[in-house]
mmCIF file of C-alpha atoms and ligand atoms in Angstrom:
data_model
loop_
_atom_site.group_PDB
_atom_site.id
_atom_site.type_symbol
_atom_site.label_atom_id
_atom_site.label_comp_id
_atom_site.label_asym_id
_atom_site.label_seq_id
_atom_site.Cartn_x
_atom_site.Cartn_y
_atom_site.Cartn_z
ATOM 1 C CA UNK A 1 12.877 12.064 14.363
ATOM 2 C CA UNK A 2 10.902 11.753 11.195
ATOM 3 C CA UNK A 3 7.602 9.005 11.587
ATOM 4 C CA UNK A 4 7.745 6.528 9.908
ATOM 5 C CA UNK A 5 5.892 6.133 6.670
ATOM 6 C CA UNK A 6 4.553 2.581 4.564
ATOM 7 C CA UNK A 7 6.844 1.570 1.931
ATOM 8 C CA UNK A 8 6.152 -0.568 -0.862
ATOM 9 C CA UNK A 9 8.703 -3.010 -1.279
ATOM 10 C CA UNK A 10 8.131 -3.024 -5.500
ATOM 11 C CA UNK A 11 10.045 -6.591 -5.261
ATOM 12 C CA UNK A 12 7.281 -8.270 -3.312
ATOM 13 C CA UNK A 13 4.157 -6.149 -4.639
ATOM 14 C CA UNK A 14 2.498 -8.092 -6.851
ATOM 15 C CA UNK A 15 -1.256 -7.203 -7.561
ATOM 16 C CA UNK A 16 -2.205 -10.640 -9.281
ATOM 17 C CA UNK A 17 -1.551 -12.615 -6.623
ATOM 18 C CA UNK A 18 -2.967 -10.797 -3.490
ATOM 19 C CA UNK A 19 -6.454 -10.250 -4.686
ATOM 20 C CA UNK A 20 -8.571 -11.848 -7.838
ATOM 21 C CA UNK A 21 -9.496 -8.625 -9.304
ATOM 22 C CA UNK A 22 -6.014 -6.719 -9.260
ATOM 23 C CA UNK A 23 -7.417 -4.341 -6.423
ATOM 24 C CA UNK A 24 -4.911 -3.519 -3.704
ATOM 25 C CA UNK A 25 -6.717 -4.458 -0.663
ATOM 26 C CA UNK A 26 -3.881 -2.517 1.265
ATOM 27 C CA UNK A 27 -4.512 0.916 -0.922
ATOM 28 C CA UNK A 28 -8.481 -0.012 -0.427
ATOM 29 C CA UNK A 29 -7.825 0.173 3.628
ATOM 30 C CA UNK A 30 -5.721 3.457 3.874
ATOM 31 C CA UNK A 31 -7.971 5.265 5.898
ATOM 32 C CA UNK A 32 -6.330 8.323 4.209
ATOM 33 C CA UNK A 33 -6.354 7.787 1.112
ATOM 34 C CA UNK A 34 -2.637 9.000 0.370
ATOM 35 C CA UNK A 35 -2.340 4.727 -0.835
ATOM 36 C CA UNK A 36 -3.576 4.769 -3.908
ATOM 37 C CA UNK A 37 -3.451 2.274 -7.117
ATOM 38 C CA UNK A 38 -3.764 4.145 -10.224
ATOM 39 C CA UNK A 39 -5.328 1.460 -12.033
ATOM 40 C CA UNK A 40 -6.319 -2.352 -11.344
ATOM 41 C CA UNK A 41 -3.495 -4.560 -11.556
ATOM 42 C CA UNK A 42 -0.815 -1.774 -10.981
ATOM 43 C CA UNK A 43 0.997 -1.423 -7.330
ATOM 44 C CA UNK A 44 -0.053 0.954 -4.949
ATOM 45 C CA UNK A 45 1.685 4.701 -4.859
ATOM 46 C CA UNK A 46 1.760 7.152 -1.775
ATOM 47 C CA UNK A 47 0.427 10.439 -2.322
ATOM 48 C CA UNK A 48 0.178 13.309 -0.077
ATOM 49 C CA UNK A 49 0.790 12.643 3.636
ATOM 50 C CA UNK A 50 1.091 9.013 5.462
ATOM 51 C CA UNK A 51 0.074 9.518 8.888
ATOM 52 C CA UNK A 52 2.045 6.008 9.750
ATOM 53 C CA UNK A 53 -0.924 4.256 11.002
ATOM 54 C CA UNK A 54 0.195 0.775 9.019
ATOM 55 C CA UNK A 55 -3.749 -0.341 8.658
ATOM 56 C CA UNK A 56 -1.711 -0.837 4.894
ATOM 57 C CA UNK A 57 0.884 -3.192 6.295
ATOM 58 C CA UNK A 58 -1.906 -5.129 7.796
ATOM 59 C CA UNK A 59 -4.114 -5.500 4.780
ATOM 60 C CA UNK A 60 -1.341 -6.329 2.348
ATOM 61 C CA UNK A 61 -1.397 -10.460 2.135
ATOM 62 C CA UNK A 62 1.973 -10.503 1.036
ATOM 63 C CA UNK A 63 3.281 -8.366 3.359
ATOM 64 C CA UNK A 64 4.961 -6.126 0.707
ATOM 65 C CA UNK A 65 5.063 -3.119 3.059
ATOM 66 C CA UNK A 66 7.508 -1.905 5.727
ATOM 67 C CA UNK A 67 6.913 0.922 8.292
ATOM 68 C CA UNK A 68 10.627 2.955 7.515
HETATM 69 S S1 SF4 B 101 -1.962 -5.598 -1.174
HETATM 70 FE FE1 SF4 B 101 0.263 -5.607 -1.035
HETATM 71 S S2 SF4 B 101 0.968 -7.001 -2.641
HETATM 72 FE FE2 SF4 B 101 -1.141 -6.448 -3.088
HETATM 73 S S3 SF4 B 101 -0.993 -4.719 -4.531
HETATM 74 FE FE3 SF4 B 101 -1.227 -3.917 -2.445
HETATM 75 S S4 SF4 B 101 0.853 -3.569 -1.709
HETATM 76 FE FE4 SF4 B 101 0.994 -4.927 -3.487
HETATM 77 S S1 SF4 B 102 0.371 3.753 7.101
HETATM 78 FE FE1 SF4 B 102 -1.792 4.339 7.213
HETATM 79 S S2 SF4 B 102 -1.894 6.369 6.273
HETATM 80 FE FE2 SF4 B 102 0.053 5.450 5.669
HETATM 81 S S3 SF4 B 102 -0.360 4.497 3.701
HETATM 82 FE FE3 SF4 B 102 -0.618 2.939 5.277
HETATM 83 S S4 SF4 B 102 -2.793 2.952 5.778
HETATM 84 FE FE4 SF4 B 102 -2.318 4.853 4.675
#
């Protein structure tokens, strides 16, 4: 069985509300670095390999992300 991986739910993600500066606090955490924003204000993209730890999931406040 494949592990599972953080998905961002783009329906929830909104990067106004969860921090003042439009800096995803849950791409900021990803001790990997495969959550990334691309720019301030925009929602969070994987890249690379998610090792499934869901520090992301955590950090989000608006719980926009699913282990799947
Ligand atoms: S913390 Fe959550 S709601 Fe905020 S930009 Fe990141 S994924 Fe979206
Ligand atoms: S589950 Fe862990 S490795 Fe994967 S995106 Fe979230 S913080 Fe990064």
């Amino acid at each position: 069985m494949a592990k599972p991986m953080a998905v961002v739910d783009y329906s929830v993600c909104d990067p106004g509300k969860c921090s003042p500066d439009g800096v995803c606090p849950a791409a900021k955490a990803c001790p990997q670095k495969t959550l990334k924003q691309e720019s301030r204000g925009e929602p969070p993209v994987q890249f690379g390999m998610c090792k499934g730890c869901a520090t992301c999931v955590t950090a989000c406040p608006l719980k926009a992300i699913k282990m799947m």
